[in-house]
CSV table of C-alpha atoms in Angstrom, one decimal:
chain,number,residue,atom,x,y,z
A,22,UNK,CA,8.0,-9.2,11.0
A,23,UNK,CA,6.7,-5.9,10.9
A,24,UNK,CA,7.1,-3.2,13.6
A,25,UNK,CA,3.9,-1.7,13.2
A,26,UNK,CA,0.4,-2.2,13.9
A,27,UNK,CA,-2.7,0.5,13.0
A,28,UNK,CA,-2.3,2.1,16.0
A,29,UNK,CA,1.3,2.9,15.2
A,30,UNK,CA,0.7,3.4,11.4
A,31,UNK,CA,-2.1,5.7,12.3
A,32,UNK,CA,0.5,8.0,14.4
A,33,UNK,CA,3.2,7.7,11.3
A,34,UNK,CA,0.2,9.8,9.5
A,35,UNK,CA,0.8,12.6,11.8
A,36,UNK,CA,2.9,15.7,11.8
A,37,UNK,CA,4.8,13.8,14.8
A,38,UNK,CA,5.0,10.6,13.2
A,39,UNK,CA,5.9,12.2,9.7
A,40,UNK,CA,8.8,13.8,11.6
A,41,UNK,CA,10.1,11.0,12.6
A,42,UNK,CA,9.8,9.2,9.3
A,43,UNK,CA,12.2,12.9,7.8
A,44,UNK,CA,13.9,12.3,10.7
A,45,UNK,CA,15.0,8.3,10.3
A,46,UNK,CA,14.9,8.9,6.0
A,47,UNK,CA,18.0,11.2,6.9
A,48,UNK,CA,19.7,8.6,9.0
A,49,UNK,CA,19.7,6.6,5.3
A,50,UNK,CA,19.4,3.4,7.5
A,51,UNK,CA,20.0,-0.1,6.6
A,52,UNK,CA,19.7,-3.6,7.9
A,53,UNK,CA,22.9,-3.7,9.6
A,54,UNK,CA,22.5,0.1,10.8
A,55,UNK,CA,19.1,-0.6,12.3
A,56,UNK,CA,20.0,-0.8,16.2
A,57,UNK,CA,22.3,2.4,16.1
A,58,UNK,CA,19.6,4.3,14.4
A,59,UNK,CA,17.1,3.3,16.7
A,60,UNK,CA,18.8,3.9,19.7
A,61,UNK,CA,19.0,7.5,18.2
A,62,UNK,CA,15.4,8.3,17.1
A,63,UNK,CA,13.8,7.0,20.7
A,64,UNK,CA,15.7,9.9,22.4
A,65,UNK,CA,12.8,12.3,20.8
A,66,UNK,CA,10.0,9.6,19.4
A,67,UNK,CA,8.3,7.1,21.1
A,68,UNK,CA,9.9,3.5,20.7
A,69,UNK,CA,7.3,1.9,18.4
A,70,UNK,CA,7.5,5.0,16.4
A,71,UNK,CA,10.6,5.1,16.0
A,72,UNK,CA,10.7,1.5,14.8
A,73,UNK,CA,8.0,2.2,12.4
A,74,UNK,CA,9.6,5.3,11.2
A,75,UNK,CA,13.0,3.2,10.4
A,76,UNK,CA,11.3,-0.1,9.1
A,77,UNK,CA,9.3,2.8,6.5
A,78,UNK,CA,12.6,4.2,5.5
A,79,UNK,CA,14.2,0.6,5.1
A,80,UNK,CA,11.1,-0.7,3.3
A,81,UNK,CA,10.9,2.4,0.9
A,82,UNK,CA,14.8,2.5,-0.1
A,83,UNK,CA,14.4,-1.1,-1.5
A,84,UNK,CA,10.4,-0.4,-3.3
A,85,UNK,CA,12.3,2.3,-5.4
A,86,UNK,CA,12.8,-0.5,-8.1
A,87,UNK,CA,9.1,-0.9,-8.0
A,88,UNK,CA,7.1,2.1,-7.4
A,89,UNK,CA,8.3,5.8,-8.6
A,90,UNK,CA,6.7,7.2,-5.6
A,91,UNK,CA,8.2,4.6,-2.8
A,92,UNK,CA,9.1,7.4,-1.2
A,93,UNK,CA,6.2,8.3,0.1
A,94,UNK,CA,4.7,5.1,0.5
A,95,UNK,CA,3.7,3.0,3.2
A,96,UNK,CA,5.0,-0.8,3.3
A,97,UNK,CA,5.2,-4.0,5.8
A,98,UNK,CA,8.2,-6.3,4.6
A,99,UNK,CA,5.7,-8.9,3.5
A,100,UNK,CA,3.9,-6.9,2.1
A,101,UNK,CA,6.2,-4.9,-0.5
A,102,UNK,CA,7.2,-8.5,-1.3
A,103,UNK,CA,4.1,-9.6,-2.7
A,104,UNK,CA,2.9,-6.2,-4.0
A,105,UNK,CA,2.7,-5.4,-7.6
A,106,UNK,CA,5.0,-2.8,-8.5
A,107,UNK,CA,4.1,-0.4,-11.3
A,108,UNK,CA,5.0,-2.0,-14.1
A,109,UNK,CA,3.0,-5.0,-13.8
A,110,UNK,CA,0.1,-2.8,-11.8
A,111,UNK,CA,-0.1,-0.7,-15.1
A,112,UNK,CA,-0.1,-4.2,-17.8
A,113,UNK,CA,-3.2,-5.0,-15.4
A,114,UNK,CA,-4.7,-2.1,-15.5
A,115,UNK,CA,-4.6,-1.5,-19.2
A,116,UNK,CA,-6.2,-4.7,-19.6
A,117,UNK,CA,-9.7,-3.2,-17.5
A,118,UNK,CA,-8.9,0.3,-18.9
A,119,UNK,CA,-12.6,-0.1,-20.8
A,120,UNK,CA,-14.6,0.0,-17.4
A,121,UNK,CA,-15.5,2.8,-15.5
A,122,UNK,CA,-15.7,0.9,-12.1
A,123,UNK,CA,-13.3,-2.0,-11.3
A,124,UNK,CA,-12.5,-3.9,-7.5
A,125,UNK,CA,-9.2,-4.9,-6.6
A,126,UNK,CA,-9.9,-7.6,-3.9
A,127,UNK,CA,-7.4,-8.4,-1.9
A,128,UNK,CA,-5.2,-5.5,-2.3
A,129,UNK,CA,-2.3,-5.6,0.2
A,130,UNK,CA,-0.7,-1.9,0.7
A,131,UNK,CA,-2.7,-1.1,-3.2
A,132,UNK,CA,0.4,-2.4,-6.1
A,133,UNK,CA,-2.4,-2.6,-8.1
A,134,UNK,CA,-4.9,-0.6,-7.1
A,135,UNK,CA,-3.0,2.5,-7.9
A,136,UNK,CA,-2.7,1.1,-11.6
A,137,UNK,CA,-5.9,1.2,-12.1
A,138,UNK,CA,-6.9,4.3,-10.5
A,139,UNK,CA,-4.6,5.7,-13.5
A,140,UNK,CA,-6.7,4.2,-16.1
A,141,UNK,CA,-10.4,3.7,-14.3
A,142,UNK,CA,-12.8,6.2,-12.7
A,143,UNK,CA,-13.3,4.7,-9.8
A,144,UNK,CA,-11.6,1.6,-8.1
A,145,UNK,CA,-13.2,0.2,-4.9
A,146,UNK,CA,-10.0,-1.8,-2.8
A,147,UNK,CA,-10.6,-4.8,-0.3
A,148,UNK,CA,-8.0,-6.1,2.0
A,149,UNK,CA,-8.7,-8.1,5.3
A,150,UNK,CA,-5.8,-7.1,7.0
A,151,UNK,CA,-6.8,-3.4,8.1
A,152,UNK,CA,-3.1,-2.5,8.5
A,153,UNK,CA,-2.6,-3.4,5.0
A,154,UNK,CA,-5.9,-1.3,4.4
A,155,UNK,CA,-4.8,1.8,6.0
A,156,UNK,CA,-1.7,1.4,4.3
A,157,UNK,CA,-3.4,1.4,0.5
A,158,UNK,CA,-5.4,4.2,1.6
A,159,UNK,CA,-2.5,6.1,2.5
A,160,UNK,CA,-0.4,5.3,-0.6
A,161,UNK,CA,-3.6,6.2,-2.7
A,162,UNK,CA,-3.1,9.4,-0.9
A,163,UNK,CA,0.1,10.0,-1.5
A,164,UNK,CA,0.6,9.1,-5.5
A,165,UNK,CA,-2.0,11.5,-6.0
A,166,UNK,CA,-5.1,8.9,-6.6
A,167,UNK,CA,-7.2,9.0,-3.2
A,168,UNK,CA,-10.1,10.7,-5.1
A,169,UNK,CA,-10.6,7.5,-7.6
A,170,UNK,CA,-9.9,4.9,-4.5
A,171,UNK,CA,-11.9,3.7,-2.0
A,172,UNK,CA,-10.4,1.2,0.3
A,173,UNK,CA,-12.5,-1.1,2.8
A,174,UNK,CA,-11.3,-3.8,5.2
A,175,UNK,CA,-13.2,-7.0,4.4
A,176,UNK,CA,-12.9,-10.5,4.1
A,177,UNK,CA,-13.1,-11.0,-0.2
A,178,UNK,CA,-15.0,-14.6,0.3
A,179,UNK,CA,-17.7,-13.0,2.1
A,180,UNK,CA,-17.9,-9.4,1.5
A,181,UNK,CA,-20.6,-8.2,-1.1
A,182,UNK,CA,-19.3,-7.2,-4.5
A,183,UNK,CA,-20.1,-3.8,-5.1
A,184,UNK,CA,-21.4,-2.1,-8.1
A,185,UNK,CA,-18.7,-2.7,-10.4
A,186,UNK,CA,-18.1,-3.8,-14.0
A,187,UNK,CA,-14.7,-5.7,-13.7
A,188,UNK,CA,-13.0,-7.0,-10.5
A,189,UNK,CA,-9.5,-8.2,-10.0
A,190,UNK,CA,-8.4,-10.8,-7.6
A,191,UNK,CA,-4.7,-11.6,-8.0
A,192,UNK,CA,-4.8,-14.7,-9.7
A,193,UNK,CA,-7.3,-13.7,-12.5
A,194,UNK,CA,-9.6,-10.7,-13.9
A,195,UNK,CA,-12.6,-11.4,-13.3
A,196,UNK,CA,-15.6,-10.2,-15.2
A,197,UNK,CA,-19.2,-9.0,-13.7
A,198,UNK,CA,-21.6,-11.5,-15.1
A,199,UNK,CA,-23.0,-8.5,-17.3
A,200,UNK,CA,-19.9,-7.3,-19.2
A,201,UNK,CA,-17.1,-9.0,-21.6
A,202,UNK,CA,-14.1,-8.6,-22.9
């Protein structure tokens, strides 16, 4: 379960909700601490912020082991565990590392999409979920790589494939009909 939704996420991007996420990060909350800390943060954030802002903190204490910059990253629990962490995200990537332009479809909160924006020009992200969306936009952002990434919210089975010379779709790579490896 997740305690945000876009709306939510959306004010976690703001000065207000980024105060709260400093704010619940210094609580150092767990699991079992969860309720206390809560009951804490609403006396100066909204409820569902609040939530968010502690589910973050949670989330982003255990993605340490998978992303150097889970500290500034944006997760759902499902999410961080099915995303790619940076070791595999940079195997992948080094594999494409020979096209300029490369799609990561079905992206999640962007595992992989960050590896290859180390090693491509330009990497052009699809997730349907537009939570999970807004969430690889934002950790794009913050790891420095938002320039390189553009993320869309799209079904992969029937959005149009963009310009691109490689694409990578979780299960496979890919290849444009134009290019080999």
């Amino acid at each position: 379960t997740t305690f945000m939704d876009r709306a939510t996420f959306q004010t976690l991007l703001t000065p207000a909700g980024q105060s709260a996420l400093t704010a619940a990060a210094a609580l150092q909350p767990g699991e079992g601490t969860f309720l206390a800390h809560f009951e804490k943060l609403r006396k100066n954030y909204p409820a569902e912020v609040a939530k968010a802002a502690l589910d973050t903190a949670i989330l982003r204490a255990k993605a340490r082991d998978k992303f150097p910059h889970a500290d500034r990253m944006y997760f759902t629990r499902v999410a961080l565990e099915q995303s790619s962490g940076t070791v595999i995200s940079q195997y992948r990537a080094g594999r494409l590392r020979d096209f300029s332009t490369v799609a990561d479809l079905c992206c999640g909160i962007g595992g992989d999409t960050l590896g290859l924006a180390s090693q491509v020009q330009r990497v052009t992200a699809l997730e349907h979920d537009p939570l999970l969306a807004a969430m690889a936009a934002a950790n794009a952002a913050a790891c420095g790589v938002a320039e390189r990434v553009h993320v869309e919210a799209g079904d992969a089975l029937t959005w149009p494939l963009p310009a691109v010379e490689a694409a990578l779709d979780r299960k496979s790579t890919r290849l444009n009909s134009s290019h080999r490896t």
